[in-house]
Amino acid sequence: MLFFLLLSYLGSGASGRVTPITKSSFKRFIEKRPKNEIWFVMFHTDSNFQSQKLYPKFLNASVMAGGMFRFGVIDTKQQPLLTRQFKPKQRPSFIVFHQKGQTEYEGSGEPDDIIEFASQYLTDNTIEVDETWLKDLNSQNSKNLPRFDQKKNDQNIDDHHNSDDAKNYKKPMAILFTKKKNTPILWTGISHVFANKNVKIGVCRNESLFKYFDAQNVPQIVFINNTYNFKYTKKNHFANIERSLNKFLSKSLKVEKDEVPDVIMPSDDFASECIGRLKTCIIYSKQEEDPSYNEMFRVYKTMQFKWFKGTKGIPFDFIKENEIWVYNPKIDGFLKIDHVTLMGPILQKVYDSDVEWTRKFDLLNQNREL
């Protein structure tokens, strides 16, 4: 009965997994499990009404967990040796195997309750994002340094690099931006699973820092390395996030194609076409027509830049009217061109990756011209 119940449930398209545990597989899956792996095991009896009632909920909990925990089931009739070894007090019984040993679960058996109980054995390895992360972010792609209260910030950075967290410096980052006081179980689970991998898992509640990471729609998850600032936009499900972050770290994450229209677009489209995308963007914040700018577009459009003109909807306050700027969304970097007649040689250098970009947070804090 248990086998057919499991088979029918998995056949329905559920993404969870409950592993049948035998005496031999118990040693392989649980006794020799990785140190940070948590198993939630159900002792199930086919002839027991309560077992039959709670088993679908147990399966559903495995779907909701999405791989954050491992779920196993022991058939008490088929596995009498395991049953005698653990001497379950009732049918069904549940035991959680974790880093510190094992604990019996005596809750309601509801999926939410199961996950909440298991989550207490997760190790929260998240790091609170502060101004020192801007130095780390900046060092990924630019020589320019952030300027807040520079003396204070330099001291914070020195303390950071001299601390136990210094080994995290320049690692790829995965950051949850949230306004909630408590870290969600899902993100704690991500920090638990990725504890020994080359990434630091951050949580940012400081709203004054959101803009430096382009975190616009909170809650938001952003992956950052020395090439990309990637916004995670899929469903907030543990398995999806874990899979995407693993691909990001292995540089196998497929980034959506970024088509380049064969026209000069209005400035209103700049935010949606450029922020978080791939292609370099050029914007001329001028309302009137300019034949010289149109000619530059005609000559250099084969370089696959995105071109914009206008004064409405520009998302950056430091771009003033009648200015020309080049934006590199991969590193959130900017370059100002002083006059339309100077665009040619500069665009060639941009195309050849032979320019130094100024990061957005420098411009926001200094509000200076290049």
mmCIF file of C-alpha atoms in Angstrom:
data_model
loop_
_atom_site.group_PDB
_atom_site.id
_atom_site.type_symbol
_atom_site.label_atom_id
_atom_site.label_comp_id
_atom_site.label_asym_id
_atom_site.label_seq_id
_atom_site.Cartn_x
_atom_site.Cartn_y
_atom_site.Cartn_z
ATOM 1 C CA MET A 1 0.000 0.000 0.000
ATOM 2 C CA LEU A 2 2.752 2.436 0.914
ATOM 3 C CA PHE A 3 4.557 1.827 -2.379
ATOM 4 C CA PHE A 4 1.434 2.484 -4.437
ATOM 5 C CA LEU A 5 0.570 5.601 -2.439
ATOM 6 C CA LEU A 6 4.059 6.975 -3.006
ATOM 7 C CA LEU A 7 3.998 6.058 -6.696
ATOM 8 C CA SER A 8 0.619 7.687 -7.327
ATOM 9 C CA TYR A 9 1.647 10.862 -5.551
ATOM 10 C CA LEU A 10 4.907 11.250 -7.474
ATOM 11 C CA GLY A 11 3.082 10.480 -10.684
ATOM 12 C CA SER A 12 0.846 13.468 -10.106
ATOM 13 C CA GLY A 13 3.725 15.837 -10.913
ATOM 14 C CA ALA A 14 4.840 16.721 -7.381
ATOM 15 C CA SER A 15 8.446 17.870 -7.089
ATOM 16 C CA GLY A 16 9.108 16.440 -3.628
ATOM 17 C CA ARG A 17 10.825 13.208 -2.804
ATOM 18 C CA VAL A 18 10.430 10.738 0.029
ATOM 19 C CA THR A 19 13.037 7.990 0.055
ATOM 20 C CA PRO A 20 12.051 4.487 1.289
ATOM 21 C CA ILE A 21 14.577 3.512 3.977
ATOM 22 C CA THR A 22 15.771 -0.050 4.537
ATOM 23 C CA LYS A 23 18.276 -1.427 7.033
ATOM 24 C CA SER A 24 21.077 -1.248 4.463
ATOM 25 C CA SER A 25 20.153 2.153 2.998
ATOM 26 C CA PHE A 26 19.801 3.642 6.482
ATOM 27 C CA LYS A 27 23.555 3.356 6.908
ATOM 28 C CA ARG A 28 24.236 4.879 3.488
ATOM 29 C CA PHE A 29 21.691 7.710 3.603
ATOM 30 C CA ILE A 30 21.578 8.653 7.262
ATOM 31 C CA GLU A 31 24.493 7.275 9.264
ATOM 32 C CA LYS A 32 27.025 8.375 6.626
ATOM 33 C CA ARG A 33 25.209 11.514 5.515
ATOM 34 C CA PRO A 34 27.082 14.820 5.020
ATOM 35 C CA LYS A 35 27.481 16.712 8.273
ATOM 36 C CA ASN A 36 25.002 19.465 7.420
ATOM 37 C CA GLU A 37 22.328 17.206 5.901
ATOM 38 C CA ILE A 38 19.053 16.966 7.830
ATOM 39 C CA TRP A 39 16.755 13.945 7.487
ATOM 40 C CA PHE A 40 13.111 13.834 8.529
ATOM 41 C CA VAL A 41 12.052 10.176 8.802
ATOM 42 C CA MET A 42 8.545 8.785 9.207
ATOM 43 C CA PHE A 43 7.847 5.334 10.700
ATOM 44 C CA HIS A 44 4.785 4.290 8.719
ATOM 45 C CA THR A 45 2.399 1.360 9.249
ATOM 46 C CA ASP A 46 0.019 0.508 6.402
ATOM 47 C CA SER A 47 -2.695 -0.887 8.627
ATOM 48 C CA ASN A 48 -2.684 2.200 10.857
ATOM 49 C CA PHE A 49 -5.369 4.798 10.017
ATOM 50 C CA GLN A 50 -3.348 7.727 11.375
ATOM 51 C CA SER A 51 -0.342 6.679 9.273
ATOM 52 C CA GLN A 52 -2.475 6.659 6.137
ATOM 53 C CA LYS A 53 -3.909 10.061 7.053
ATOM 54 C CA LEU A 54 -0.569 11.785 7.734
ATOM 55 C CA TYR A 55 1.505 10.232 4.958
ATOM 56 C CA PRO A 56 0.135 12.503 2.160
ATOM 57 C CA LYS A 57 0.883 15.512 4.378
ATOM 58 C CA PHE A 58 4.407 14.211 4.881
ATOM 59 C CA LEU A 59 4.798 13.935 1.109
ATOM 60 C CA ASN A 60 3.459 17.445 0.701
ATOM 61 C CA ALA A 61 6.009 18.726 3.224
ATOM 62 C CA SER A 62 8.770 17.245 1.063
ATOM 63 C CA VAL A 63 7.387 19.183 -1.920
ATOM 64 C CA MET A 64 7.238 22.420 0.047
ATOM 65 C CA ALA A 65 10.770 21.953 1.393
ATOM 66 C CA GLY A 66 12.095 21.556 -2.149
ATOM 67 C CA GLY A 67 15.287 19.791 -1.060
ATOM 68 C CA MET A 68 16.080 21.905 2.000
ATOM 69 C CA PHE A 69 15.684 18.724 4.061
ATOM 70 C CA ARG A 70 15.763 15.032 3.121
ATOM 71 C CA PHE A 71 12.633 12.999 3.744
ATOM 72 C CA GLY A 72 12.582 9.254 4.348
ATOM 73 C CA VAL A 73 9.969 6.658 5.254
ATOM 74 C CA ILE A 74 10.436 3.363 7.094
ATOM 75 C CA ASP A 75 7.753 0.692 6.657
ATOM 76 C CA THR A 76 7.510 -0.789 10.142
ATOM 77 C CA LYS A 77 6.313 -4.192 8.891
ATOM 78 C CA GLN A 78 8.896 -4.476 6.131
ATOM 79 C CA GLN A 79 11.747 -3.181 8.323
ATOM 80 C CA PRO A 80 11.367 -4.817 11.753
ATOM 81 C CA LEU A 81 15.066 -4.416 12.646
ATOM 82 C CA LEU A 82 14.954 -0.638 12.231
ATOM 83 C CA THR A 83 11.633 -0.508 14.041
ATOM 84 C CA ARG A 84 13.062 -2.390 17.038
ATOM 85 C CA GLN A 85 16.223 -0.262 16.972
ATOM 86 C CA PHE A 86 14.340 3.024 17.366
ATOM 87 C CA LYS A 87 11.335 1.715 19.325
ATOM 88 C CA PRO A 88 8.780 4.258 18.044
ATOM 89 C CA LYS A 89 6.270 5.122 20.754
ATOM 90 C CA GLN A 90 3.290 5.345 18.436
ATOM 91 C CA ARG A 91 2.156 4.917 14.831
ATOM 92 C CA PRO A 92 3.155 6.912 12.983
ATOM 93 C CA SER A 93 6.308 8.258 14.586
ATOM 94 C CA PHE A 94 8.784 10.802 13.248
ATOM 95 C CA ILE A 95 12.481 11.325 13.985
ATOM 96 C CA VAL A 96 14.692 14.171 12.748
ATOM 97 C CA PHE A 97 18.367 13.314 12.262
ATOM 98 C CA HIS A 98 20.530 16.436 12.467
ATOM 99 C CA GLN A 99 24.067 17.639 13.261
ATOM 100 C CA LYS A 100 23.683 17.197 17.015
ATOM 101 C CA GLY A 101 21.993 13.807 16.936
ATOM 102 C CA GLN A 102 18.334 12.894 16.620
ATOM 103 C CA THR A 103 15.080 14.332 17.938
ATOM 104 C CA GLU A 104 11.589 12.877 17.953
ATOM 105 C CA TYR A 105 8.896 15.029 16.354
ATOM 106 C CA GLU A 106 5.519 14.999 18.103
ATOM 107 C CA GLY A 107 3.742 17.791 16.252
ATOM 108 C CA SER A 108 0.527 17.905 14.262
ATOM 109 C CA GLY A 109 2.003 16.405 11.101
ATOM 110 C CA GLU A 110 0.893 19.377 9.029
ATOM 111 C CA PRO A 111 3.417 20.343 6.304
ATOM 112 C CA ASP A 112 4.058 23.824 7.727
ATOM 113 C CA ASP A 113 4.618 22.394 11.198
ATOM 114 C CA ILE A 114 7.001 19.736 9.883
ATOM 115 C CA ILE A 115 9.112 22.309 8.048
ATOM 116 C CA GLU A 116 9.127 24.728 10.971
ATOM 117 C CA PHE A 117 10.279 21.956 13.319
ATOM 118 C CA ALA A 118 13.070 20.811 11.010
ATOM 119 C CA SER A 119 14.226 24.380 10.364
ATOM 120 C CA GLN A 120 15.417 24.787 13.952
ATOM 121 C CA TYR A 121 18.334 22.523 13.020
ATOM 122 C CA LEU A 122 19.432 24.710 10.126
ATOM 123 C CA THR A 123 22.594 26.714 10.746
ATOM 124 C CA ASP A 124 22.027 30.352 9.875
ATOM 125 C CA ASN A 125 25.166 31.335 7.961
ATOM 126 C CA THR A 126 23.712 34.532 6.509
ATOM 127 C CA ILE A 127 25.801 37.685 6.871
ATOM 128 C CA GLU A 128 24.255 41.097 7.465
ATOM 129 C CA VAL A 129 25.070 43.367 4.509
ATOM 130 C CA ASP A 130 26.634 46.690 5.487
ATOM 131 C CA GLU A 131 28.794 49.341 3.822
ATOM 132 C CA THR A 132 31.820 47.028 3.704
ATOM 133 C CA TRP A 133 30.024 44.953 1.091
ATOM 134 C CA LEU A 134 30.109 47.956 -1.229
ATOM 135 C CA LYS A 135 33.888 47.803 -1.157
ATOM 136 C CA ASP A 136 33.704 44.112 -2.029
ATOM 137 C CA LEU A 137 31.153 44.829 -4.743
ATOM 138 C CA ASN A 138 33.226 47.657 -6.136
ATOM 139 C CA SER A 139 36.427 45.601 -6.209
ATOM 140 C CA GLN A 140 34.763 43.043 -8.445
ATOM 141 C CA ASN A 141 34.689 45.350 -11.442
ATOM 142 C CA SER A 142 36.078 48.812 -10.798
ATOM 143 C CA LYS A 143 38.996 50.719 -9.340
ATOM 144 C CA ASN A 144 36.737 53.422 -7.935
ATOM 145 C CA LEU A 145 35.888 53.199 -4.261
ATOM 146 C CA PRO A 146 32.640 54.161 -2.544
ATOM 147 C CA ARG A 147 32.647 57.452 -0.698
ATOM 148 C CA PHE A 148 30.309 57.790 2.255
ATOM 149 C CA ASP A 149 31.896 59.147 5.406
ATOM 150 C CA GLN A 150 35.229 58.039 3.962
ATOM 151 C CA LYS A 151 37.152 57.943 7.233
ATOM 152 C CA LYS A 152 34.437 55.942 8.938
ATOM 153 C CA ASN A 153 33.935 53.706 5.930
ATOM 154 C CA ASP A 154 37.663 52.997 5.592
ATOM 155 C CA GLN A 155 37.750 51.995 9.253
ATOM 156 C CA ASN A 156 34.756 49.681 8.736
ATOM 157 C CA ILE A 157 36.471 48.127 5.740
ATOM 158 C CA ASP A 158 39.743 47.656 7.636
ATOM 159 C CA ASP A 159 37.855 46.029 10.508
ATOM 160 C CA HIS A 160 36.034 43.841 8.001
ATOM 161 C CA HIS A 161 39.194 42.672 6.242
ATOM 162 C CA ASN A 162 40.971 42.030 9.539
ATOM 163 C CA SER A 163 38.044 40.044 10.932
ATOM 164 C CA ASP A 164 37.193 36.359 10.759
ATOM 165 C CA ASP A 165 35.020 37.195 7.741
ATOM 166 C CA ALA A 166 38.003 38.351 5.677
ATOM 167 C CA LYS A 167 38.142 34.966 3.953
ATOM 168 C CA ASN A 168 34.813 35.883 2.348
ATOM 169 C CA TYR A 169 36.339 38.945 0.656
ATOM 170 C CA LYS A 170 35.811 39.065 -3.123
ATOM 171 C CA LYS A 171 33.737 35.884 -3.105
ATOM 172 C CA PRO A 172 30.657 35.810 -5.306
ATOM 173 C CA MET A 173 27.631 37.095 -3.428
ATOM 174 C CA ALA A 174 24.020 36.034 -3.100
ATOM 175 C CA ILE A 175 21.956 38.659 -1.294
ATOM 176 C CA LEU A 176 18.354 38.740 -0.114
ATOM 177 C CA PHE A 177 16.999 42.287 0.139
ATOM 178 C CA THR A 178 14.118 42.426 2.572
ATOM 179 C CA LYS A 179 12.362 44.757 4.981
ATOM 180 C CA LYS A 180 11.492 41.942 7.374
ATOM 181 C CA LYS A 181 13.279 41.693 10.702
ATOM 182 C CA ASN A 182 13.628 37.905 10.687
ATOM 183 C CA THR A 183 15.486 35.998 7.985
ATOM 184 C CA PRO A 184 13.060 33.683 6.102
ATOM 185 C CA ILE A 185 13.537 29.934 6.597
ATOM 186 C CA LEU A 186 14.118 29.589 2.857
ATOM 187 C CA TRP A 187 17.141 31.935 2.915
ATOM 188 C CA THR A 188 18.504 30.392 6.110
ATOM 189 C CA GLY A 189 18.282 27.064 4.294
ATOM 190 C CA ILE A 190 20.237 28.459 1.353
ATOM 191 C CA SER A 191 22.978 29.687 3.718
ATOM 192 C CA HIS A 192 23.005 26.257 5.406
ATOM 193 C CA VAL A 193 23.374 24.305 2.165
ATOM 194 C CA PHE A 194 25.983 26.656 0.641
ATOM 195 C CA ALA A 195 28.062 26.984 3.824
ATOM 196 C CA ASN A 196 31.117 25.236 2.354
ATOM 197 C CA LYS A 197 30.910 26.697 -1.147
ATOM 198 C CA ASN A 198 32.693 29.683 -2.645
ATOM 199 C CA VAL A 199 29.930 32.213 -2.053
ATOM 200 C CA LYS A 200 28.836 34.444 0.783
ATOM 201 C CA ILE A 201 25.135 34.559 1.536
ATOM 202 C CA GLY A 202 23.957 37.975 2.651
ATOM 203 C CA VAL A 203 20.762 39.541 3.867
ATOM 204 C CA CYS A 204 20.266 43.310 3.514
ATOM 205 C CA ARG A 205 17.676 45.157 5.595
ATOM 206 C CA ASN A 206 19.369 48.547 5.344
ATOM 207 C CA GLU A 207 17.147 50.363 2.843
ATOM 208 C CA SER A 208 19.799 53.031 2.248
ATOM 209 C CA LEU A 209 21.955 50.336 0.601
ATOM 210 C CA PHE A 210 19.281 48.886 -1.696
ATOM 211 C CA LYS A 211 19.947 51.352 -4.515
ATOM 212 C CA TYR A 212 23.629 50.462 -4.768
ATOM 213 C CA PHE A 213 22.713 46.894 -5.683
ATOM 214 C CA ASP A 214 19.772 47.883 -7.942
ATOM 215 C CA ALA A 215 17.361 46.168 -5.545
ATOM 216 C CA GLN A 216 14.128 47.800 -6.658
ATOM 217 C CA ASN A 217 11.328 45.339 -5.915
ATOM 218 C CA VAL A 218 11.824 44.089 -2.364
ATOM 219 C CA PRO A 219 11.952 41.274 -1.441
ATOM 220 C CA GLN A 220 14.531 40.569 -4.117
ATOM 221 C CA ILE A 221 17.403 38.127 -4.561
ATOM 222 C CA VAL A 222 20.544 39.191 -6.420
ATOM 223 C CA PHE A 223 23.569 37.084 -7.441
ATOM 224 C CA ILE A 224 26.819 39.012 -8.022
ATOM 225 C CA ASN A 225 30.233 38.003 -9.352
ATOM 226 C CA ASN A 226 32.980 39.778 -11.283
ATOM 227 C CA THR A 227 30.917 39.657 -14.492
ATOM 228 C CA TYR A 228 27.227 39.877 -13.671
ATOM 229 C CA ASN A 229 24.771 41.462 -11.311
ATOM 230 C CA PHE A 230 21.978 38.901 -11.822
ATOM 231 C CA LYS A 231 18.480 39.419 -10.440
ATOM 232 C CA TYR A 232 16.689 36.188 -9.603
ATOM 233 C CA THR A 233 13.118 36.482 -10.895
ATOM 234 C CA LYS A 234 11.763 32.929 -10.710
ATOM 235 C CA LYS A 235 9.472 31.541 -8.041
ATOM 236 C CA ASN A 236 10.845 31.806 -4.503
ATOM 237 C CA HIS A 237 11.119 28.060 -4.016
ATOM 238 C CA PHE A 238 14.160 26.494 -2.390
ATOM 239 C CA ALA A 239 14.924 24.034 -5.190
ATOM 240 C CA ASN A 240 14.700 26.755 -7.856
ATOM 241 C CA ILE A 241 16.980 29.143 -5.966
ATOM 242 C CA GLU A 242 19.491 26.416 -5.103
ATOM 243 C CA ARG A 243 19.622 25.245 -8.726
ATOM 244 C CA SER A 244 20.003 28.782 -10.090
ATOM 245 C CA LEU A 245 22.731 29.714 -7.602
ATOM 246 C CA ASN A 246 24.670 26.527 -8.342
ATOM 247 C CA LYS A 247 24.503 27.330 -12.058
ATOM 248 C CA PHE A 248 25.537 30.913 -11.391
ATOM 249 C CA LEU A 249 28.577 29.776 -9.403
ATOM 250 C CA SER A 250 29.560 27.266 -12.085
ATOM 251 C CA LYS A 251 29.006 29.962 -14.756
ATOM 252 C CA SER A 252 26.477 27.762 -16.543
ATOM 253 C CA LEU A 253 23.435 29.903 -15.792
ATOM 254 C CA LYS A 254 21.747 30.874 -19.034
ATOM 255 C CA VAL A 255 21.004 34.569 -19.142
ATOM 256 C CA GLU A 256 18.086 35.611 -21.299
ATOM 257 C CA LYS A 257 18.861 36.929 -24.777
ATOM 258 C CA ASP A 258 19.015 40.699 -24.968
ATOM 259 C CA GLU A 259 17.890 41.760 -28.427
ATOM 260 C CA VAL A 260 19.016 45.126 -29.785
ATOM 261 C CA PRO A 261 16.310 47.132 -31.629
ATOM 262 C CA ASP A 262 17.418 48.791 -34.850
ATOM 263 C CA VAL A 263 16.133 52.207 -33.721
ATOM 264 C CA ILE A 264 16.886 54.977 -31.248
ATOM 265 C CA MET A 265 14.476 54.301 -28.398
ATOM 266 C CA PRO A 266 12.773 56.902 -26.170
ATOM 267 C CA SER A 267 14.356 57.563 -22.790
ATOM 268 C CA ASP A 268 11.237 56.135 -21.096
ATOM 269 C CA ASP A 269 12.396 52.666 -22.195
ATOM 270 C CA PHE A 270 15.876 52.997 -20.708
ATOM 271 C CA ALA A 271 15.113 51.400 -17.327
ATOM 272 C CA SER A 272 13.357 48.315 -18.708
ATOM 273 C CA GLU A 273 15.792 47.824 -21.588
ATOM 274 C CA CYS A 274 19.037 48.392 -19.695
ATOM 275 C CA ILE A 275 18.912 47.819 -15.927
ATOM 276 C CA GLY A 276 19.686 44.194 -15.159
ATOM 277 C CA ARG A 277 20.247 43.390 -18.833
ATOM 278 C CA LEU A 278 23.372 42.659 -20.891
ATOM 279 C CA LYS A 279 23.877 45.195 -23.664
ATOM 280 C CA THR A 280 25.728 48.488 -23.254
ATOM 281 C CA CYS A 281 23.363 51.466 -23.454
ATOM 282 C CA ILE A 282 23.860 55.017 -24.754
ATOM 283 C CA ILE A 283 21.542 57.812 -23.728
ATOM 284 C CA TYR A 284 21.390 61.424 -24.891
ATOM 285 C CA SER A 285 19.213 63.398 -22.491
ATOM 286 C CA LYS A 286 18.043 65.884 -25.093
ATOM 287 C CA GLN A 287 14.491 66.547 -26.202
ATOM 288 C CA GLU A 288 15.143 68.121 -29.617
ATOM 289 C CA GLU A 289 16.338 66.234 -32.663
ATOM 290 C CA ASP A 290 20.092 66.189 -33.233
ATOM 291 C CA PRO A 291 21.281 65.090 -36.716
ATOM 292 C CA SER A 292 24.805 64.448 -35.366
ATOM 293 C CA TYR A 293 23.498 61.928 -32.821
ATOM 294 C CA ASN A 294 21.396 60.234 -35.493
ATOM 295 C CA GLU A 295 24.503 59.967 -37.669
ATOM 296 C CA MET A 296 26.483 58.411 -34.822
ATOM 297 C CA PHE A 297 23.742 55.828 -34.430
ATOM 298 C CA ARG A 298 23.870 55.031 -38.152
ATOM 299 C CA VAL A 299 27.643 54.592 -38.159
ATOM 300 C CA TYR A 300 28.057 52.657 -34.912
ATOM 301 C CA LYS A 301 24.841 50.625 -34.608
ATOM 302 C CA THR A 302 26.662 47.464 -35.730
ATOM 303 C CA MET A 303 28.444 47.483 -32.349
ATOM 304 C CA GLN A 304 25.177 46.219 -30.811
ATOM 305 C CA PHE A 305 24.712 49.044 -28.332
ATOM 306 C CA LYS A 306 21.229 50.186 -27.317
ATOM 307 C CA TRP A 307 20.573 53.836 -28.132
ATOM 308 C CA PHE A 308 18.183 56.206 -26.356
ATOM 309 C CA LYS A 309 17.231 59.869 -26.529
ATOM 310 C CA GLY A 310 14.928 62.071 -24.469
ATOM 311 C CA THR A 311 14.488 63.527 -21.019
ATOM 312 C CA LYS A 312 11.589 61.519 -19.551
ATOM 313 C CA GLY A 313 11.826 58.436 -17.362
ATOM 314 C CA ILE A 314 15.596 58.471 -16.874
ATOM 315 C CA PRO A 315 16.134 56.540 -13.604
ATOM 316 C CA PHE A 316 19.360 58.303 -12.556
ATOM 317 C CA ASP A 317 19.321 61.824 -11.093
ATOM 318 C CA PHE A 318 22.964 62.493 -11.930
ATOM 319 C CA ILE A 319 22.135 62.418 -15.665
ATOM 320 C CA LYS A 320 21.295 66.035 -16.425
ATOM 321 C CA GLU A 321 19.610 67.489 -19.509
ATOM 322 C CA ASN A 322 21.679 67.606 -22.725
ATOM 323 C CA GLU A 323 24.238 65.083 -21.466
ATOM 324 C CA ILE A 324 25.465 61.904 -23.160
ATOM 325 C CA TRP A 325 26.143 58.839 -21.023
ATOM 326 C CA VAL A 326 27.197 55.236 -21.704
ATOM 327 C CA TYR A 327 25.923 52.594 -19.286
ATOM 328 C CA ASN A 328 27.341 49.091 -18.793
ATOM 329 C CA PRO A 329 24.668 47.053 -16.950
ATOM 330 C CA LYS A 330 26.962 44.078 -16.364
ATOM 331 C CA ILE A 331 29.019 46.064 -13.867
ATOM 332 C CA ASP A 332 26.602 48.926 -13.185
ATOM 333 C CA GLY A 333 29.206 51.292 -14.608
ATOM 334 C CA PHE A 334 28.911 54.695 -16.316
ATOM 335 C CA LEU A 335 30.935 56.829 -18.682
ATOM 336 C CA LYS A 336 30.114 60.421 -19.609
ATOM 337 C CA ILE A 337 30.840 61.789 -23.113
ATOM 338 C CA ASP A 338 31.271 65.553 -23.155
ATOM 339 C CA HIS A 339 30.006 66.192 -26.686
ATOM 340 C CA VAL A 340 28.343 64.324 -29.513
ATOM 341 C CA THR A 341 31.335 64.998 -31.774
ATOM 342 C CA LEU A 342 33.565 63.027 -29.361
ATOM 343 C CA MET A 343 31.429 59.886 -29.409
ATOM 344 C CA GLY A 344 33.208 57.979 -32.179
ATOM 345 C CA PRO A 345 36.609 57.294 -30.597
ATOM 346 C CA ILE A 346 35.078 56.720 -27.156
ATOM 347 C CA LEU A 347 32.531 54.209 -28.448
ATOM 348 C CA GLN A 348 35.328 52.356 -30.188
ATOM 349 C CA LYS A 349 37.157 52.104 -26.858
ATOM 350 C CA VAL A 350 33.961 50.916 -25.157
ATOM 351 C CA TYR A 351 33.560 48.262 -27.854
ATOM 352 C CA ASP A 352 37.194 47.190 -27.326
ATOM 353 C CA SER A 353 36.733 47.093 -23.506
ATOM 354 C CA ASP A 354 39.408 49.759 -23.166
ATOM 355 C CA VAL A 355 37.692 52.188 -20.782
ATOM 356 C CA GLU A 356 37.436 52.608 -17.016
ATOM 357 C CA TRP A 357 33.881 52.694 -15.730
ATOM 358 C CA THR A 358 32.646 54.669 -12.754
ATOM 359 C CA ARG A 359 30.262 52.700 -10.576
ATOM 360 C CA LYS A 360 26.798 54.036 -9.949
ATOM 361 C CA PHE A 361 27.159 54.302 -6.173
ATOM 362 C CA ASP A 362 30.144 56.622 -6.658
ATOM 363 C CA LEU A 363 27.991 58.929 -8.758
ATOM 364 C CA LEU A 364 25.089 58.776 -6.338
ATOM 365 C CA ASN A 365 27.302 59.706 -3.395
ATOM 366 C CA GLN A 366 29.622 62.180 -5.020
ATOM 367 C CA ASN A 367 27.168 63.569 -7.600
ATOM 368 C CA ARG A 368 30.175 64.626 -9.594
ATOM 369 C CA GLU A 369 30.800 65.013 -13.307
ATOM 370 C CA LEU A 370 33.258 62.779 -15.136
#
